Amino acid sequence: MSLYSILTFLALLILHSSFTLANEENDHLQTYIVHAEPSDGRVFTNPEELESWYHSFLGTMGQPRMVYTYKNVIKGFAARLSLNELEALREYEGFVHARPQRNLPLHTTHSPDFLGLHQDFGFWRDSNYGKGVIIGVIDTGIFPNHPSFSDEGMPPPPAKWKGKCEFNFTACNNKLIGARYFTYGNGTPMDEDGHAPLAHLAVYKVCSGSRRCSESDVLAAMDAAIEDGVDVLSISLGWPSGIPFKFDAIALGAYAAVRNGIFVSCSAMNRGPSYGTLSNEAPWILTVGASTTDRRLRATVVLGNKEEIDGEAIIQPKNFSQVLLPLVYPGKIAANNPNARFCAPEVDEAGGAAIILVNQEADGDTKNLPTILFPTTLVGYADGLKIKAYINSTSTPMATLSYKGTVIGDDRAPIVASFSSRGPSLESPGILKPDIIGPGVNILAASPVSIEGNRNTRMTFLLGSGTSISCPHLSGVAALLKSAHPDWSPATIKSAIMTTADVVNLAHNPIEDQTLQPADVFATGAGHVNPSRANDPGLVYDIKLEDYIPYLCGLQYANREVAIITQQKVNCSEISTISESQLNYPSFSIIFGSQVQTYTRTVTNVGEANSSYVVKISPPPGVHVAVKPDKLDFKNQNRS
Ligand SMILES: *[C@@H]1O[C@H](CO)[C@@H](O)[C@H](O)[C@H]1NC(C)=O
Ligand SMILES: *[C@@H]1O[C@H](CO)[C@@H](O)[C@H](O)[C@H]1NC(C)=O
Ligand SMILES: *[C@@H]1O[C@H](CO)[C@@H](O)[C@H](O)[C@H]1NC(C)=O
Ligand SMILES: *[C@@H]1O[C@H](CO)[C@@H](O)[C@H](O)[C@H]1NC(C)=O
Ligand SMILES: *[C@@H]1O[C@H](CO)[C@@H](O)[C@H](O)[C@H]1NC(C)=O
């Protein structure tokens, strides 16, 4: 028997991020997102009138071509059209803009079989807060009857709830109050895929088994969620960095959601550690990166020279022999063999007893654990070099694995995950993104698929990693804050989360990234969410919806482009536009020249009525920062 050490390509399985045009069954027809607005300024007060106006665009093509008419997210509809028909449509009075819909990638890291949602979030579960708050989850659907979605102790949904349960059996309850599907032509909200971060209550399925998440479906789901009365929207989909907000369905839908007082939390995407790899960059969205928790699933490599190197493994054999075995380094696995699972049978056949998996350099120390039904451990890149140096140092390299189970209390946590997408925002570099990081590495999750790949079990929990898992954590925190402070606007909730975030780890050192060096702000944003501190932020940076208009005009968007986002007529030359950094955001992103730059912020006191705040400055190296005034006195709450 021998022990294999293999350098795998545990590179992230990133789904296709390039734009793929919707591949419709009929070659000649494509689904277009069509923006429309009566040019005479007519306002439809009756929703049926508006709908029939949208239908009038399709004339004799009629109903079958209409995919969705939208009520909230945009002024317009989605329709299947040929190029000729599109040309004809452009001549219609009220036509604003049309473009072919795109498909969205899901923000997963593992193979879809190994994904799910963290359901064991103590603060949410143990708190009396959060009751009555509805989180809408736009994702791959829901696997009902899972014990995670039991409604024991849950009150009925609030009276404002207008959602539906579209399962054909009694699946919904007081926990899962809604389940709808917007996978055009595919009929059940059942999760086929396991990517179901159901934090609470209402699920809108937009991706079908083929992993196609089409833009018209996403818009329709957001439209319905707004209509149904959700309080928080949790979205783990999105396009890569740099998509203009006016062409980004999630940015458009999120703007409409915020107008309705709904908080929107989105995954940052899993394309790190390279810079400029974010998704969901709009300033009205909370953009969430991923970091580790303090829990390790320890599987230690014991080398022949007695050196011990800590790795991690999900499957922990209880009786693994502590006798040293020959250690072999067969080299890198081919890049087209992206998951080490596939090599376990080979190692088994060759008489191997276990596999030591070693991260690629880019993943550093982020241990995004694969599920392998064979004894393994995964070590970081630097630790892998140590093992290889040991192999080189002796003619008889030996090793064994020591499985130590779950170890809580890693005081270097949270560590930013290698895969967590990094800023800067390409579409709006003057807004710092991501906004926040939260737990997203090896998180316990409810899943419709068991570790063995079994679908016919109802009691499955798996470990999952990705920003798609950190995002629902933040949706949960937002729900708690919304419940505790029903009058807080989405921007106030976001400010409370960001200004109270932790910038140090449990050992009180600066938060690190996968290299185990201090992480930069393009990895952490404001820092790691601290839910209980977010409940009492003292001061907040609020943003009113109308404040985004001078910001959007400042991005040099044309009037009609701003109008597509805001759904109201805008003339940018008649308002004083602002630079991005001047938006009343809870963080700053400033591109320095040699000139002194001055920006203003307005804070609102949501803390003690009679209170004073003094400025404390910790400037980045090489930057001189001055704040005026350096002291603020308040006599009342909700004063700015
Ligand atoms: C409900 O859905 C299941 C699975 O899709 C199907 O087999 C069954 O026939 C459906 N039942 C009804 C009453 O529609
Ligand atoms: C360890 O335990 C498993 C399951 O109990 C068993 O199948 C396996 O043969 C055992 N291995 C050794 C080396 O004893
Ligand atoms: C081990 O030896 C090989 C061959 O001499 C060399 O290429 C490699 O860099 C060495 N690895 C380490 C970690 O020292
Ligand atoms: C926008 O305002 C400018 C300045 O007042 C005016 O010249 C222009 O005609 C307006 N544009 C539209 C489309 O109303
Ligand atoms: C506000 O606080 C100050 C300083 O603690 C105190 O002197 C003052 O009496 C307080 N005013 C009110 C209205 O409570």
XYZ file of C-alpha atoms and ligand atoms in Angstrom:
710
model
C 0.000 0.000 0.000
C 1.164 3.501 -0.611
C -0.059 6.965 0.083
C -0.531 9.229 -2.869
C 0.140 12.910 -2.810
C -1.384 14.576 -5.774
C -1.402 18.142 -6.897
C -4.908 18.560 -8.083
C -6.552 21.295 -9.940
C -9.064 22.124 -7.296
C -9.643 25.160 -9.349
C -13.111 26.513 -9.074
C -15.661 25.174 -11.379
C -16.825 28.466 -12.679
C -19.787 28.293 -14.896
C -19.687 29.858 -18.251
C -19.523 33.522 -17.628
C -19.426 34.717 -21.173
C -22.697 35.857 -22.545
C -24.644 33.165 -24.219
C -27.634 34.169 -26.157
C -30.735 32.277 -25.260
C -30.819 29.174 -27.352
C -34.447 28.946 -28.234
C -36.031 25.859 -29.696
C -36.947 27.772 -32.820
C -33.803 29.023 -34.547
C -35.462 32.117 -35.834
C -37.035 33.306 -32.623
C -35.154 34.774 -29.720
C -36.382 36.092 -26.419
C -35.893 39.842 -26.174
C -36.190 42.104 -23.149
C -38.233 45.025 -24.458
C -38.436 48.347 -22.636
C -41.468 50.453 -23.463
C -43.027 53.665 -22.201
C -45.836 55.761 -23.656
C -44.090 58.696 -25.325
C -47.001 60.998 -24.509
C -46.410 60.453 -20.797
C -49.649 58.511 -20.392
C -49.852 56.710 -17.035
C -51.695 53.416 -16.770
C -53.369 53.265 -13.398
C -55.075 50.002 -14.208
C -52.623 47.056 -14.467
C -54.810 45.319 -17.068
C -54.643 48.383 -19.291
C -50.862 48.406 -19.082
C -50.716 44.735 -19.881
C -52.949 45.081 -22.895
C -50.802 48.013 -24.061
C -47.744 45.725 -23.927
C -49.674 43.039 -25.810
C -50.575 45.570 -28.510
C -46.876 45.679 -29.495
C -47.079 42.089 -30.616
C -50.131 42.817 -32.777
C -51.028 39.800 -34.874
C -48.120 37.769 -33.461
C -50.274 37.561 -30.393
C -50.159 35.861 -27.073
C -47.855 32.879 -27.799
C -44.955 35.257 -28.406
C -45.364 37.060 -25.105
C -43.106 35.454 -22.493
C -43.732 37.827 -19.589
C -45.233 41.238 -19.036
C -43.587 42.992 -16.106
C -45.327 45.111 -13.490
C -42.528 46.238 -11.179
C -39.004 45.479 -12.307
C -39.049 47.290 -15.625
C -41.492 49.088 -17.869
C -41.774 46.479 -20.561
C -41.997 42.822 -21.388
C -40.139 39.774 -22.680
C -41.190 38.352 -26.035
C -39.998 35.825 -28.586
C -39.281 37.622 -31.823
C -37.553 37.180 -35.137
C -35.148 39.864 -36.322
C -37.737 41.183 -38.793
C -40.365 41.372 -36.117
C -37.915 43.184 -33.868
C -37.324 45.760 -36.602
C -41.080 46.285 -36.906
C -41.376 46.641 -33.139
C -38.867 49.478 -33.115
C -41.332 51.595 -35.105
C -44.033 51.329 -32.457
C -44.953 54.387 -30.486
C -43.589 53.874 -26.988
C -40.778 51.511 -27.925
C -37.667 52.427 -25.910
C -35.104 49.647 -26.215
C -34.789 45.913 -26.876
C -31.983 43.431 -26.545
C -31.731 39.650 -26.665
C -31.884 38.120 -23.202
C -28.821 36.475 -21.728
C -28.403 33.518 -19.474
C -26.954 33.962 -16.018
C -24.352 31.819 -14.357
C -25.039 30.460 -10.892
C -22.391 31.375 -8.350
C -21.280 27.931 -7.359
C -17.832 26.573 -6.738
C -18.432 22.887 -6.358
C -20.125 20.615 -8.738
C -23.844 21.316 -8.408
C -24.364 17.959 -6.713
C -22.486 19.223 -3.727
C -24.213 22.447 -3.028
C -26.802 23.597 -0.638
C -27.606 26.135 1.934
C -26.433 26.818 5.402
C -29.480 26.231 7.560
C -27.948 26.267 10.979
C -27.401 29.945 11.498
C -27.640 30.291 15.250
C -28.315 33.990 15.502
C -31.307 33.692 13.218
C -32.577 30.475 14.702
C -32.164 31.464 18.318
C -33.427 34.979 17.951
C -36.998 36.080 18.413
C -36.262 38.684 15.787
C -36.907 37.948 12.198
C -40.456 36.815 12.829
C -42.832 38.205 10.275
C -40.046 39.052 7.822
C -40.213 37.388 4.422
C -37.086 36.532 2.485
C -37.499 35.824 -1.196
C -34.839 33.530 -2.599
C -34.281 33.604 -6.347
C -32.416 30.470 -7.252
C -32.741 26.889 -8.427
C -35.906 26.120 -6.500
C -36.643 24.225 -3.356
C -36.737 20.668 -2.148
C -39.689 20.704 0.229
C -40.261 18.271 3.112
C -36.637 18.709 4.118
C -36.335 18.911 7.919
C -34.674 22.308 7.532
C -37.966 23.695 6.321
C -40.092 22.377 9.136
C -42.458 25.055 10.412
C -42.511 23.976 14.008
C -43.006 27.078 16.133
C -43.478 29.397 13.152
C -46.414 31.806 13.134
C -48.486 32.124 9.941
C -47.184 34.587 7.307
C -48.067 38.262 7.739
C -51.345 39.440 6.232
C -49.560 41.386 3.470
C -48.258 38.143 1.950
C -49.714 37.577 -1.520
C -47.457 34.780 -2.721
C -48.320 31.306 -3.909
C -47.268 27.727 -3.462
C -47.012 26.163 -6.875
C -46.163 22.635 -5.780
C -48.908 20.200 -6.735
C -48.909 18.713 -3.264
C -49.049 20.171 0.204
C -45.445 21.203 0.465
C -45.603 24.719 1.795
C -46.060 25.535 5.455
C -45.504 28.469 7.785
C -41.755 28.339 7.178
C -41.871 27.849 3.448
C -44.749 30.137 2.580
C -44.206 30.388 -1.138
C -42.688 28.411 -3.971
C -43.027 29.514 -7.559
C -41.250 28.751 -10.768
C -40.238 31.020 -13.594
C -38.464 28.520 -15.775
C -40.358 29.207 -18.942
C -42.007 26.014 -20.124
C -40.714 23.847 -17.276
C -43.205 23.205 -14.572
C -42.232 22.738 -10.924
C -40.445 24.721 -8.240
C -38.634 21.518 -7.218
C -34.905 21.948 -6.829
C -33.158 19.712 -9.323
C -29.767 20.894 -8.454
C -29.227 21.516 -4.778
C -28.325 25.171 -5.118
C -31.145 26.172 -2.783
C -30.174 28.674 -0.146
C -33.534 28.833 1.520
C -33.029 31.009 4.515
C -36.702 31.602 5.033
C -39.914 31.251 3.324
C -40.478 32.199 -0.308
C -38.613 30.570 -3.164
C -38.673 31.613 -6.805
C -37.131 29.076 -9.092
C -35.439 30.577 -12.132
C -32.913 27.947 -13.162
C -33.845 24.600 -14.582
C -31.855 21.383 -14.553
C -29.814 22.386 -17.548
C -28.504 25.232 -15.360
C -30.078 27.731 -17.661
C -31.062 30.783 -15.719
C -32.514 33.113 -18.293
C -32.829 36.822 -17.865
C -36.544 37.035 -18.642
C -37.193 34.394 -15.952
C -35.085 36.228 -13.381
C -36.937 39.466 -14.102
C -40.283 37.677 -13.814
C -39.315 36.123 -10.483
C -38.193 39.474 -9.085
C -41.384 41.055 -10.434
C -43.453 38.469 -8.575
C -41.414 38.702 -5.373
C -42.021 42.450 -5.260
C -45.723 41.907 -5.910
C -45.950 39.125 -3.308
C -44.581 41.347 -0.558
C -41.146 39.962 0.342
C -38.956 42.109 2.619
C -35.548 40.793 1.583
C -34.404 39.356 -1.742
C -31.511 36.912 -1.807
C -29.961 36.323 -5.227
C -26.994 34.076 -5.976
C -26.773 34.654 -9.708
C -25.267 37.369 -11.828
C -23.098 38.462 -14.700
C -19.391 39.239 -14.544
C -18.063 42.697 -13.718
C -18.562 45.674 -15.953
C -22.099 45.139 -17.269
C -23.859 48.511 -17.511
C -26.620 48.585 -14.897
C -29.163 49.388 -17.617
C -28.428 46.000 -19.263
C -28.282 44.006 -16.032
C -31.627 42.406 -15.160
C -30.636 41.946 -11.525
C -29.591 45.595 -11.178
C -32.894 46.680 -12.774
C -34.997 44.350 -10.645
C -33.078 45.291 -7.508
C -33.676 49.006 -8.139
C -37.408 48.339 -8.353
C -37.177 46.211 -5.210
C -35.425 48.996 -3.293
C -38.108 51.424 -4.474
C -40.552 49.078 -2.738
C -38.485 49.076 0.446
C -37.033 45.598 -0.210
C -33.449 44.866 0.799
C -31.436 43.077 -1.917
C -28.453 40.882 -1.087
C -26.456 39.276 -3.922
C -23.442 37.009 -4.226
C -20.208 38.668 -5.367
C -19.387 35.670 -7.618
C -16.622 33.072 -7.371
C -13.963 34.276 -9.771
C -11.325 35.417 -7.297
C -8.587 35.951 -6.405
C -8.110 38.045 -9.562
C -9.137 41.687 -9.378
C -12.143 43.109 -11.213
C -14.102 39.840 -11.111
C -17.253 40.938 -9.290
C -20.878 40.460 -10.115
C -23.862 42.493 -8.918
C -22.014 45.787 -8.523
C -24.897 48.262 -8.395
C -24.739 50.516 -5.320
C -28.344 49.694 -4.349
C -27.338 46.014 -3.937
C -25.418 44.493 -1.009
C -22.564 42.609 -2.709
C -21.395 39.699 -0.569
C -18.002 37.949 -0.639
C -17.118 34.703 1.156
C -14.830 33.826 4.035
C -14.093 30.931 6.372
C -15.592 30.191 9.754
C -13.565 29.037 12.756
C -14.542 25.393 12.214
C -11.990 22.969 10.781
C -12.567 19.344 9.766
C -9.055 18.383 10.644
C -7.179 15.617 8.834
C -3.494 15.877 9.680
C -0.672 14.537 7.523
C 1.949 12.821 9.689
C 5.233 12.594 7.776
C 7.997 10.038 8.278
C 10.135 12.743 9.899
C 7.377 13.259 12.528
C 6.392 16.614 11.048
C 2.621 17.184 11.198
C 0.742 19.254 8.648
C -2.923 20.074 9.166
C -5.266 19.500 6.284
C -9.020 19.077 6.185
C -11.436 16.407 4.972
C -15.208 15.981 4.996
C -15.138 12.181 5.217
C -13.237 11.223 8.364
C -12.558 7.465 8.605
C -12.684 6.453 12.270
C -10.131 3.670 12.053
C -7.470 4.879 9.602
C -4.241 3.000 10.360
C -1.530 5.068 12.057
C 1.200 2.880 10.534
C 3.411 4.945 8.201
C 2.960 4.083 4.531
C 5.143 4.828 1.490
C 4.367 8.286 0.078
C 4.319 8.740 -3.693
C 4.077 11.933 -5.720
C 2.650 11.020 -9.105
C 2.506 14.631 -10.292
C -0.231 16.978 -11.318
C -3.574 15.745 -12.424
C -4.415 16.953 -15.895
C -6.186 20.272 -16.041
C -9.137 18.654 -17.770
C -9.730 16.522 -14.689
C -11.086 19.294 -12.538
C -12.189 17.341 -9.520
C -10.102 14.970 -7.480
C -13.102 12.711 -6.953
C -12.395 11.173 -10.311
C -8.934 9.976 -9.317
C -9.954 8.133 -6.146
C -10.963 4.913 -7.984
C -7.629 4.923 -9.811
C -5.663 5.329 -6.607
C -7.779 2.632 -4.986
C -7.129 0.260 -7.881
C -3.385 0.940 -7.751
C -3.398 -0.124 -4.096
C -3.287 3.372 -2.603
C -4.608 3.822 0.923
C -5.296 7.542 0.841
C -4.795 10.738 -1.133
C -3.212 13.998 -0.036
C -4.714 16.740 -2.148
C -2.710 19.929 -2.578
C -4.157 23.299 -3.570
C -2.999 25.154 -6.619
C -1.057 28.313 -5.905
C -4.029 30.608 -6.648
C -6.138 28.902 -3.983
C -3.441 29.324 -1.356
C -4.804 28.142 1.968
C -8.522 28.152 1.072
C -9.680 24.589 1.579
C -12.778 24.212 -0.515
C -13.376 20.609 0.420
C -14.359 18.105 -2.244
C -16.603 15.227 -1.213
C -14.611 12.059 -1.890
C -15.680 8.682 -0.556
C -12.080 7.624 0.001
C -9.576 8.630 2.697
C -8.185 12.056 1.751
C -6.951 15.275 3.188
C -6.666 18.645 1.472
C -3.694 20.868 2.355
C -2.924 24.432 1.310
C -0.407 25.351 -1.369
C 2.452 26.266 1.004
C 1.911 23.095 3.047
C 1.974 21.099 -0.186
C 5.441 22.517 -0.954
C 6.589 21.351 2.491
C 5.345 17.826 1.790
C 7.041 17.782 -1.606
C 10.290 19.046 -0.094
C 10.100 16.179 2.412
C 9.541 13.691 -0.424
C 12.638 15.115 -2.144
C 14.673 14.946 1.044
C 14.576 11.184 1.533
C 14.775 7.999 -0.492
C 11.951 6.429 1.564
C 9.226 9.040 2.075
C 6.522 7.788 4.450
C 3.307 9.258 5.826
C -0.075 8.566 7.313
C -3.204 10.578 8.053
C -4.573 11.366 11.467
C -8.281 12.258 11.424
C -9.134 14.614 14.271
C -12.754 15.472 13.507
C -14.364 18.881 13.948
C -12.156 21.454 15.638
C -13.768 24.768 16.568
C -11.849 27.946 17.375
C -9.476 28.711 14.489
C -8.581 32.239 15.586
C -7.324 33.216 12.110
C -10.960 33.088 10.939
C -12.526 34.717 9.085
C -10.133 34.316 6.132
C -11.260 35.570 2.719
C -11.737 32.609 0.363
C -9.521 32.476 -2.721
C -12.580 32.095 -4.943
C -14.424 35.114 -3.532
C -14.570 37.691 -6.343
C -12.540 40.855 -5.897
C -13.128 44.500 -6.680
C -12.676 47.045 -7.996
C -16.081 47.416 -9.572
C -15.495 47.857 -13.285
C -18.845 49.483 -13.955
C -18.543 51.986 -11.106
C -14.986 52.132 -9.726
C -15.996 55.017 -7.455
C -18.082 52.627 -5.332
C -16.095 50.174 -3.201
C -17.185 46.581 -3.845
C -17.687 43.954 -2.526
C -19.554 45.511 0.381
C -19.079 42.801 2.972
C -17.873 39.250 3.537
C -19.701 36.453 5.344
C -19.421 32.696 5.945
C -19.078 30.819 2.659
C -16.491 28.053 3.008
C -17.490 24.479 3.911
C -20.848 25.459 5.332
C -23.343 22.863 6.490
C -26.210 22.894 4.057
C -29.574 21.364 3.376
C -29.465 19.600 0.060
C -31.691 17.449 -2.128
C -28.706 15.272 -3.039
C -26.816 13.147 -0.523
C -23.045 12.756 -0.432
C -23.403 9.482 -2.309
C -25.379 11.286 -5.007
C -28.668 9.857 -3.788
C -31.755 11.853 -4.605
C -34.376 9.712 -2.943
C -33.539 10.707 0.601
C -35.120 13.547 2.531
C -32.559 13.937 5.285
C -29.537 15.307 3.536
C -27.039 17.878 4.655
C -23.847 18.620 2.806
C -20.956 21.020 3.009
C -21.000 23.755 0.432
C -18.739 26.656 -0.487
C -19.299 29.802 -2.502
C -20.502 33.370 -2.371
C -23.904 31.864 -3.171
C -23.763 30.524 0.367
C -22.443 33.681 2.050
C -25.143 35.800 0.360
C -28.117 34.173 2.163
C -26.333 34.680 5.491
C -26.433 38.391 4.838
C -30.056 38.141 3.707
C -30.755 36.588 7.098
C -28.955 39.389 8.925
C -30.888 41.962 6.897
C -34.137 40.213 7.856
C -33.236 40.416 11.534
C -32.478 44.112 11.220
C -35.677 44.731 9.284
C -37.640 42.978 12.008
C -35.932 44.926 14.793
C -36.149 48.246 12.910
C -39.163 48.150 10.570
C -38.638 51.830 9.671
C -35.078 51.374 8.371
C -34.654 51.838 4.616
C -32.663 49.291 2.573
C -29.747 51.763 2.477
C -29.910 52.221 6.258
C -29.803 48.454 6.814
C -26.863 48.200 4.446
C -25.036 51.024 6.207
C -25.655 49.402 9.596
C -24.173 46.128 8.325
C -21.145 47.788 6.731
C -20.112 50.329 9.354
C -20.162 47.754 12.147
C -18.272 45.039 10.232
C -15.166 43.467 11.761
C -11.858 44.327 10.104
C -9.881 42.026 12.387
C -10.025 38.268 12.842
C -10.717 36.344 16.055
C -7.066 36.800 17.057
C -7.536 40.597 16.626
C -5.139 40.719 13.683
C -6.130 42.180 10.300
C -8.374 39.827 8.310
C -6.235 37.692 5.968
C -6.814 36.230 2.526
C -5.913 32.797 1.128
C -2.196 33.743 1.156
C -2.452 34.183 4.951
C -1.359 37.796 4.507
C -3.624 40.780 5.315
C -6.451 40.970 2.786
C -7.065 44.219 0.904
C -10.326 46.147 0.683
C -11.100 44.716 -2.755
C -11.351 41.338 -1.009
C -13.092 42.337 2.229
C -15.083 45.473 1.415
C -16.111 46.943 4.767
C -15.125 43.692 6.517
C -16.814 40.665 8.046
C -20.449 40.954 9.080
C -21.051 41.309 12.821
C -24.823 40.801 13.185
C -25.262 41.927 16.778
C -23.248 45.108 16.305
C -25.223 45.868 13.144
C -28.296 46.117 15.333
C -26.873 49.276 16.934
C -24.797 51.223 14.391
C -25.234 54.670 16.023
C -24.921 56.640 12.797
C -25.985 55.540 9.324
C -25.392 56.767 5.771
C -28.834 56.716 4.210
C -29.504 57.001 0.486
C -32.871 58.073 -0.874
C -33.954 56.589 -4.168
C -33.765 59.985 -5.886
C -30.092 60.281 -4.845
C -29.236 57.590 -7.386
C -30.386 59.807 -10.290
C -27.529 62.368 -10.086
C -25.182 59.401 -9.563
C -26.451 57.604 -12.693
C -26.287 60.804 -14.736
C -22.726 61.183 -13.400
C -21.887 57.774 -14.895
C -22.595 59.454 -18.260
C -25.678 57.361 -18.901
C -28.016 58.923 -21.453
C -31.392 60.206 -20.238
C -33.308 57.255 -21.635
C -30.784 54.846 -20.085
C -31.259 56.403 -16.660
C -35.005 56.172 -17.283
C -34.753 52.432 -18.029
C -33.333 51.959 -14.527
C -35.404 54.461 -12.585
C -38.676 54.042 -14.539
C -39.172 57.781 -14.499
C -38.368 60.509 -16.989
C -34.988 62.060 -16.306
C -33.215 64.992 -17.953
C -29.627 64.821 -16.751
C -28.815 68.308 -18.029
C -31.390 69.771 -15.682
C -30.019 68.251 -12.480
C -26.672 68.648 -10.785
C -24.912 65.363 -11.370
C -22.469 63.928 -8.850
C -19.343 61.836 -9.116
C -19.641 58.231 -7.950
C -17.681 58.824 -4.739
C -20.120 61.567 -3.792
C -23.029 59.147 -3.392
C -23.847 58.906 0.332
C -22.305 55.430 0.484
C -21.072 53.830 3.748
C -17.581 53.366 2.247
C -15.283 55.347 -0.059
C -13.552 54.395 -3.278
C -11.454 57.257 -4.585
C -9.124 57.210 -7.548
C -6.225 59.431 -6.561
C -4.479 61.961 -8.707
C -2.149 64.589 -7.329
C -5.023 66.894 -6.397
C -6.687 67.086 -3.022
C -10.172 65.613 -3.283
C -13.122 66.517 -1.117
C -16.292 64.487 -0.630
C -19.247 64.958 1.652
C -21.355 62.484 3.559
C -24.558 62.917 5.535
C -25.009 60.788 8.627
C -28.267 60.107 10.447
C -28.408 59.337 14.141
C -30.292 56.099 14.772
C -28.636 55.580 18.158
C -29.055 57.360 21.485
C -30.929 60.636 21.048
C -28.518 62.643 23.169
C -25.116 61.638 21.863
C -21.794 62.819 20.490
C -19.493 61.223 17.963
C -15.823 62.024 17.402
C -13.856 61.202 14.259
C -11.059 58.668 14.405
C -8.937 58.324 11.275
C -6.796 55.348 10.249
C -5.724 56.406 6.762
C -4.403 53.943 4.178
C -0.600 54.207 3.827
C 0.471 57.258 1.856
C -2.872 59.013 2.117
C -3.631 62.060 4.217
C -7.266 62.186 5.357
C -8.987 65.071 7.106
C -12.627 65.057 8.263
C -14.633 68.189 9.009
C -16.241 68.601 11.453
C -14.385 66.231 13.736
C -17.207 66.029 16.253
C -20.966 65.653 15.820
C -23.485 66.329 18.591
C -27.036 65.021 18.434
C -29.985 65.835 20.608
C -32.526 63.691 18.768
C -32.877 60.459 16.902
C -33.300 60.316 13.138
C -31.569 63.653 12.686
C -28.942 64.145 10.011
C -47.528 16.003 -9.137
O -46.190 16.020 -9.588
C -45.632 14.727 -9.731
C -44.144 14.922 -10.040
O -43.965 15.950 -10.963
C -46.382 13.962 -10.812
O -45.842 12.670 -10.969
C -47.859 13.847 -10.393
O -48.610 13.241 -11.414
C -48.431 15.243 -10.099
N -49.757 15.119 -9.531
C -50.784 15.873 -9.906
C -52.068 15.641 -9.164
O -50.695 16.711 -10.782
C -12.664 0.772 9.018
O -14.042 0.738 9.262
C -14.833 0.530 8.111
C -16.285 0.680 8.469
O -16.522 0.351 9.811
C -14.510 -0.848 7.533
O -15.266 -1.069 6.367
C -13.024 -0.891 7.189
O -12.667 -2.188 6.734
C -12.185 -0.536 8.388
N -10.790 -0.383 7.965
C -9.763 -0.839 8.682
C -8.399 -0.563 8.115
O -9.913 -1.443 9.727
C 11.686 18.230 -5.716
O 12.580 17.748 -6.677
C 12.190 18.004 -8.023
C 13.153 17.256 -8.937
O 14.473 17.438 -8.531
C 12.209 19.503 -8.242
O 11.803 19.809 -9.548
C 11.222 20.153 -7.270
O 11.278 21.557 -7.370
C 11.548 19.740 -5.835
N 10.434 20.207 -5.021
C 10.610 20.838 -3.865
C 9.389 21.313 -3.180
O 11.725 21.012 -3.361
C -33.122 68.684 -21.111
O -32.829 69.921 -20.528
C -32.077 70.770 -21.383
C -31.686 72.002 -20.561
O -32.789 72.539 -19.884
C -32.945 71.128 -22.595
O -32.203 71.949 -23.458
C -33.295 69.830 -23.303
O -34.183 70.087 -24.371
C -33.973 68.861 -22.357
N -34.140 67.585 -23.007
C -35.315 66.960 -23.066
C -35.338 65.668 -23.793
O -36.309 67.423 -22.557
C -27.284 65.129 27.158
O -26.011 64.656 27.599
C -25.211 65.619 28.228
C -23.821 65.046 28.453
O -23.922 63.733 28.966
C -25.893 66.063 29.519
O -25.140 67.065 30.131
C -27.281 66.606 29.182
O -27.988 66.908 30.342
C -28.078 65.593 28.369
N -29.310 66.232 27.906
C -30.484 65.603 27.972
C -31.649 66.375 27.432
O -30.614 64.504 28.451
